[in-house]
Structures are given as C-alpha cells and as structure tokens.
Amino acid sequence: MGKSTSYTYDAASRLTAVKDPNGNSLTYAYDAGGNRVSETSPLGFKTTYGYDADGRQISRTEPRGNVAGATPGDFTWRTEYDLAGNATAEIDPFGKKTTSTYDSLDNLITSTDPNGKQTSYAYDDLNRLVQTTSPDGGVTKAAFDTAGNVVSSTDANQRVTTYEYDRAGRRTKSTDPLDRTVTYAYDPDGNRTKIVNARGQSITSTYDARGLPTSTTYSDGTPKSPTSTTTPAASARSSTERAGGASGTTGPTGP
C-alpha cells in the first residue's frame, strides 16, 4: 500500500504544513501581507525570507544564519529588481552575482552566472519560449500547437519528448526519447489526480473543496520526507520526474 504525504492550509488557503507518512512536518509562516517569511524543517532548521514594499522577495537566509550567535548576512542570498519588477541579479553570501537581462516585453533573454557563463532564451511572436542556448552552445527547442500547448521538446542532442493533451488543454501523456510514457488523469474540476509512469508506478493526489491538494500518495510505498520541494506547487512541477518519466519544457522562470 502506498504511503501518503498530507498538506494543511490556513483560512486564507496558504500552505502551513506538509506532513510525511512518519509524522515529520515542514511548516510555513506568513506576514500580514501574505508573504511567506519562514520555512522550518522537521529538524527545526529555519529558512527566512525578506520582502520589499512591493512584496517582492529580496532576501533568503539559510538556516545557518538563523541560529543564535550567527551573522545572518553571511548566509543570505539577495535579489535585485528593475523598475518593471524583473529580477535582474541574485547575489550569494560571498557577493558573487548572477545577472539577468530582459527585452522590452519583459521576457528573460540572458542569464549570466558569476563566472561569466551565459544562457540565452528566444521567443516566438506570441512570447512563448522556443529556444534555450546553454553556455556550451547546446540548444533546446520547444514546439507548440495552435492552443499554445507544448507538443514537443528537443534537447541539445536532438532527442525529442512529445506531449498530448485533452480538449481542456490538460496534459494527458508524455513520451520520452526512449518511448517511455507517463500518463495523467484529472477529476471533474480539472485537478490532476494521478500520474502513472512506464513502470506502472503512480502518484495519486486528493483535493479539498477549494481545489487545494490535501494528500499525495506514492504507490511504491516509499515515504517522502517533507522538504521545500514536496509542497503541492513544487510537486506539480516535479511529479513527472519523481514518477520516472519525461518532464515538460519549462521557461526561464520556472514551469
């Protein structure tokens, strides 16, 4: 039998806790503006976040900077923004900077790491990400259907992953370059309820009346300890990978 991870929310539908099958919980706290200000692991390690007046995250302090006697700045990552609200730089605790540039439509066009290695992005006339070029010159491409769904992604080695959708535009199947498939199922409200990989292993999700995930069950029975990557939002992005299948093409700023 599979083991489940459960999710708890406050009255404002904000995620407040993720509990694994062994009872270990990852908890979250928010400020009056609804910004997540802290994340505490089952072992009590706390990561904190700071925001500017516009509600943009400008700092992230690792657990080592949140213990008695520590100097928070020695363990803090900072983010800078332009006037349009685009993140233009991320500065690590050592002062090393990763920078980003944007076009006039606020599409990310380059990202340059502290060593000067640059990744570039190209878009079509509908501002859809169609090509990513890595620092070593490798190119990945995405193709879309008339509804705007990604129907294929081609990696730098010309290996193609394809995607299928239902009439509502929900992904129902992905097939990787080795012809391994992942299938997806949904409830009448459009919530993704099940993912099954090529080996028949599944991830099943349940939802409350608000459409918020309340539990995730893995058919392999392996308990998943709660981390920042096991939140419902993160699970939606990475559930395909955990199911062992192909993943979708993502944009510069995330899926």
Short mmCIF file of C-alpha atoms in Angstrom, two decimals:
data_model
loop_
_atom_site.label_atom_id
_atom_site.label_comp_id
_atom_site.label_asym_id
_atom_site.label_seq_id
_atom_site.Cartn_x
_atom_site.Cartn_y
_atom_site.Cartn_z
CA MET A 1 0.00 0.00 0.00
CA GLY A 2 1.23 3.48 -0.80
CA LYS A 3 2.12 5.97 1.88
CA SER A 4 0.75 9.49 1.89
CA THR A 5 2.05 12.99 2.44
CA SER A 6 -0.60 15.44 3.69
CA TYR A 7 -0.97 19.22 3.38
CA THR A 8 -2.55 21.75 5.77
CA TYR A 9 -3.73 25.28 4.95
CA ASP A 10 -4.89 28.33 6.89
CA ALA A 11 -8.16 30.22 6.38
CA ALA A 12 -6.53 32.22 3.57
CA SER A 13 -5.70 28.97 1.70
CA ARG A 14 -1.99 29.38 2.39
CA LEU A 15 0.04 26.23 2.86
CA THR A 16 1.09 25.99 6.52
CA ALA A 17 2.36 22.43 6.89
CA VAL A 18 3.47 19.37 4.93
CA LYS A 19 3.47 16.11 6.90
CA ASP A 20 5.11 12.91 5.69
CA PRO A 21 3.87 9.36 6.46
CA ASN A 22 6.13 9.24 9.52
CA GLY A 23 4.64 12.36 11.04
CA ASN A 24 7.53 14.68 10.20
CA SER A 25 6.34 18.19 9.33
CA LEU A 26 7.67 21.09 7.31
CA THR A 27 5.93 24.30 8.45
CA TYR A 28 5.49 27.77 6.99
CA ALA A 29 4.74 31.21 8.47
CA TYR A 30 3.45 34.36 6.74
CA ASP A 31 3.42 38.10 7.38
CA ALA A 32 0.37 40.36 7.35
CA GLY A 33 0.75 40.83 3.61
CA GLY A 34 0.57 37.11 2.96
CA ASN A 35 4.26 36.75 2.13
CA ARG A 36 5.95 33.57 3.29
CA VAL A 37 8.53 34.71 5.83
CA SER A 38 9.83 31.41 7.13
CA GLU A 39 10.07 27.71 6.41
CA THR A 40 11.00 25.31 9.21
CA SER A 41 12.16 21.76 8.54
CA PRO A 42 11.20 18.72 10.63
CA LEU A 43 14.56 19.07 12.42
CA GLY A 44 13.88 22.69 13.31
CA PHE A 45 16.13 24.29 10.71
CA LYS A 46 14.61 27.62 9.66
CA THR A 47 14.96 29.46 6.36
CA THR A 48 13.71 33.05 6.40
CA TYR A 49 12.66 35.42 3.61
CA GLY A 50 12.61 39.22 3.34
CA TYR A 51 10.46 41.40 1.07
CA ASP A 52 10.40 44.97 -0.19
CA ALA A 53 7.43 47.36 -0.03
CA ASP A 54 6.07 45.87 -3.27
CA GLY A 55 6.01 42.36 -1.84
CA ARG A 56 8.95 41.14 -3.91
CA GLN A 57 11.30 38.69 -2.25
CA ILE A 58 14.64 40.41 -1.78
CA SER A 59 16.44 38.06 0.59
CA ARG A 60 16.66 34.43 1.65
CA THR A 61 18.63 33.50 4.76
CA GLU A 62 19.71 29.90 5.17
CA PRO A 63 19.24 28.03 8.47
CA ARG A 64 22.86 28.60 9.48
CA GLY A 65 22.13 32.33 9.56
CA ASN A 66 19.11 31.88 11.81
CA VAL A 67 20.77 30.35 14.85
CA ALA A 68 21.93 32.12 18.00
CA GLY A 69 25.25 33.88 17.55
CA ALA A 70 25.23 33.74 13.75
CA THR A 71 25.70 36.70 11.43
CA PRO A 72 22.66 36.44 9.12
CA GLY A 73 24.34 38.33 6.29
CA ASP A 74 26.96 35.60 5.99
CA PHE A 75 24.25 33.16 4.93
CA THR A 76 21.89 35.40 2.97
CA TRP A 77 21.09 35.44 -0.74
CA ARG A 78 19.77 38.73 -2.12
CA THR A 79 17.72 39.59 -5.19
CA GLU A 80 17.66 42.89 -7.09
CA TYR A 81 14.91 44.10 -9.46
CA ASP A 82 14.49 46.64 -12.23
CA LEU A 83 11.70 49.23 -12.38
CA ALA A 84 9.47 46.74 -14.20
CA GLY A 85 9.78 44.25 -11.36
CA ASN A 86 12.05 41.81 -13.18
CA ALA A 87 14.72 40.09 -11.09
CA THR A 88 17.99 41.39 -12.52
CA ALA A 89 20.52 39.95 -10.07
CA GLU A 90 20.89 37.30 -7.43
CA ILE A 91 23.82 37.81 -5.09
CA ASP A 92 25.10 34.94 -2.98
CA PRO A 93 26.50 35.28 0.57
CA PHE A 94 30.01 35.74 -0.88
CA GLY A 95 28.97 38.62 -3.11
CA LYS A 96 29.03 36.61 -6.32
CA LYS A 97 26.33 37.77 -8.70
CA THR A 98 24.15 36.05 -11.29
CA THR A 99 22.59 38.63 -13.60
CA SER A 100 19.58 38.58 -15.92
CA THR A 101 18.51 40.82 -18.80
CA TYR A 102 15.08 41.24 -20.39
CA ASP A 103 13.59 42.51 -23.62
CA SER A 104 11.01 45.29 -23.93
CA LEU A 105 8.23 42.77 -23.25
CA ASP A 106 9.88 41.61 -20.01
CA ASN A 107 10.90 38.26 -21.44
CA LEU A 108 14.11 36.93 -19.92
CA ILE A 109 16.73 36.89 -22.70
CA THR A 110 20.01 36.20 -20.89
CA SER A 111 21.20 34.82 -17.57
CA THR A 112 24.89 35.11 -16.71
CA ASP A 113 26.47 33.29 -13.78
CA PRO A 114 29.30 34.63 -11.58
CA ASN A 115 31.86 33.01 -13.91
CA GLY A 116 30.55 34.83 -16.95
CA LYS A 117 28.83 31.80 -18.45
CA GLN A 118 25.67 32.88 -20.21
CA THR A 119 22.41 31.12 -21.02
CA SER A 120 20.19 32.81 -23.61
CA TYR A 121 16.50 32.49 -24.42
CA ALA A 122 14.50 33.12 -27.60
CA TYR A 123 10.75 33.59 -28.05
CA ASP A 124 8.24 33.46 -30.86
CA ASP A 125 5.83 36.25 -31.83
CA LEU A 126 3.46 35.13 -29.05
CA ASN A 127 6.20 35.46 -26.42
CA ARG A 128 6.47 31.71 -25.96
CA LEU A 129 9.88 30.32 -25.08
CA VAL A 130 11.00 28.35 -28.13
CA GLN A 131 14.75 28.06 -27.69
CA THR A 132 17.29 27.95 -24.88
CA THR A 133 21.02 28.08 -25.57
CA SER A 134 23.33 26.93 -22.79
CA PRO A 135 26.81 28.34 -22.11
CA ASP A 136 28.40 25.44 -24.02
CA GLY A 137 26.30 26.16 -27.10
CA GLY A 138 23.79 23.37 -26.60
CA VAL A 139 20.32 24.27 -27.87
CA THR A 140 16.96 23.00 -26.63
CA LYS A 141 13.78 23.80 -28.51
CA ALA A 142 10.04 23.67 -27.88
CA ALA A 143 7.16 23.41 -30.35
CA PHE A 144 3.55 24.41 -29.69
CA ASP A 145 0.11 23.55 -31.04
CA THR A 146 -2.49 26.15 -32.03
CA ALA A 147 -3.82 26.19 -28.47
CA GLY A 148 -0.43 27.12 -27.08
CA ASN A 149 0.39 23.74 -25.56
CA VAL A 150 3.96 22.43 -25.75
CA VAL A 151 3.73 19.38 -28.03
CA SER A 152 7.42 18.57 -28.23
CA SER A 153 10.73 19.46 -26.68
CA THR A 154 14.06 18.72 -28.33
CA ASP A 155 17.24 18.65 -26.27
CA ALA A 156 20.76 19.59 -27.31
CA ASN A 157 21.36 16.03 -28.57
CA GLN A 158 18.26 16.15 -30.81
CA ARG A 159 16.33 13.79 -28.55
CA VAL A 160 12.62 14.52 -28.67
CA THR A 161 9.98 14.27 -25.95
CA THR A 162 6.35 14.61 -27.05
CA TYR A 163 3.21 15.64 -25.16
CA GLU A 164 -0.51 15.04 -25.66
CA TYR A 165 -3.49 16.96 -24.25
CA ASP A 166 -7.24 16.60 -23.84
CA ARG A 167 -9.82 19.08 -25.13
CA ALA A 168 -9.45 21.16 -21.98
CA GLY A 169 -5.75 21.61 -22.67
CA ARG A 170 -4.66 19.32 -19.84
CA ARG A 171 -1.62 17.16 -20.43
CA THR A 172 -2.64 13.50 -20.66
CA LYS A 173 0.52 11.82 -21.86
CA SER A 174 4.23 12.40 -22.36
CA THR A 175 6.61 10.16 -24.25
CA ASP A 176 10.36 10.45 -23.81
CA PRO A 177 13.08 9.73 -26.40
CA LEU A 178 13.21 6.09 -25.27
CA ASP A 179 9.46 5.72 -25.90
CA ARG A 180 8.68 5.58 -22.18
CA THR A 181 5.32 7.11 -21.37
CA VAL A 182 3.80 8.94 -18.43
CA THR A 183 0.02 9.34 -18.27
CA TYR A 184 -2.05 11.86 -16.33
CA ALA A 185 -5.64 11.75 -15.02
CA TYR A 186 -7.89 14.51 -13.69
CA ASP A 187 -11.07 14.91 -11.65
CA PRO A 188 -14.16 16.76 -12.99
CA ASP A 189 -12.80 20.02 -11.55
CA GLY A 190 -9.59 19.72 -13.54
CA ASN A 191 -7.34 18.79 -10.63
CA ARG A 192 -4.59 16.33 -11.53
CA THR A 193 -5.38 13.20 -9.54
CA LYS A 194 -2.97 10.60 -10.85
CA ILE A 195 0.33 10.20 -12.66
CA VAL A 196 1.48 6.77 -13.86
CA ASN A 197 4.94 6.12 -15.25
CA ALA A 198 6.17 3.50 -17.70
CA ARG A 199 6.80 1.03 -14.86
CA GLY A 200 3.24 1.35 -13.60
CA GLN A 201 4.22 3.31 -10.51
CA SER A 202 1.78 6.03 -9.62
CA ILE A 203 1.40 9.27 -7.69
CA THR A 204 -2.18 9.93 -6.54
CA SER A 205 -3.43 13.27 -5.20
CA THR A 206 -6.60 14.31 -3.38
CA TYR A 207 -8.08 17.81 -3.04
CA ASP A 208 -10.44 19.72 -0.76
CA ALA A 209 -13.48 21.74 -1.80
CA ARG A 210 -11.24 24.72 -2.55
CA GLY A 211 -9.21 22.66 -5.01
CA LEU A 212 -6.18 22.63 -2.72
CA PRO A 213 -4.11 19.41 -2.54
CA THR A 214 -4.67 17.58 0.74
CA SER A 215 -2.60 14.45 0.21
CA THR A 216 -0.14 12.79 -2.14
CA THR A 217 0.26 9.01 -2.18
CA TYR A 218 3.13 7.13 -3.81
CA SER A 219 2.36 3.60 -4.97
CA ASP A 220 5.89 2.41 -4.31
CA GLY A 221 5.24 2.94 -0.59
CA THR A 222 8.40 4.95 -0.09
CA PRO A 223 7.87 7.72 2.49
CA LYS A 224 8.81 11.14 1.15
CA SER A 225 10.27 13.37 3.87
CA PRO A 226 8.84 16.90 3.58
CA THR A 227 11.17 19.49 2.07
CA SER A 228 10.67 22.70 0.15
CA THR A 229 10.43 20.51 -2.98
CA THR A 230 7.48 18.48 -1.66
CA THR A 231 5.00 21.33 -1.46
CA PRO A 232 1.97 20.99 -3.75
CA ALA A 233 3.32 23.65 -6.11
CA ALA A 234 6.71 22.01 -6.30
CA SER A 235 5.10 18.61 -6.68
CA ALA A 236 3.17 19.84 -9.68
CA ARG A 237 6.45 20.83 -11.30
CA SER A 238 8.45 17.74 -10.45
CA SER A 239 5.91 14.94 -10.10
CA THR A 240 6.69 13.66 -13.57
CA GLU A 241 10.37 13.33 -12.73
CA ARG A 242 9.54 11.53 -9.47
CA ALA A 243 7.30 9.18 -11.41
CA GLY A 244 10.34 8.36 -13.50
CA GLY A 245 9.24 9.77 -16.82
CA ALA A 246 9.84 12.66 -19.14
CA SER A 247 9.41 16.17 -17.91
CA GLY A 248 7.96 19.14 -19.71
CA THR A 249 9.81 22.10 -21.12
CA THR A 250 9.97 24.96 -18.66
CA GLY A 251 10.54 28.64 -19.13
CA PRO A 252 13.41 30.65 -17.73
CA THR A 253 11.49 31.50 -14.59
CA GLY A 254 10.01 28.10 -13.93
CA PRO A 255 7.34 25.72 -15.22
#
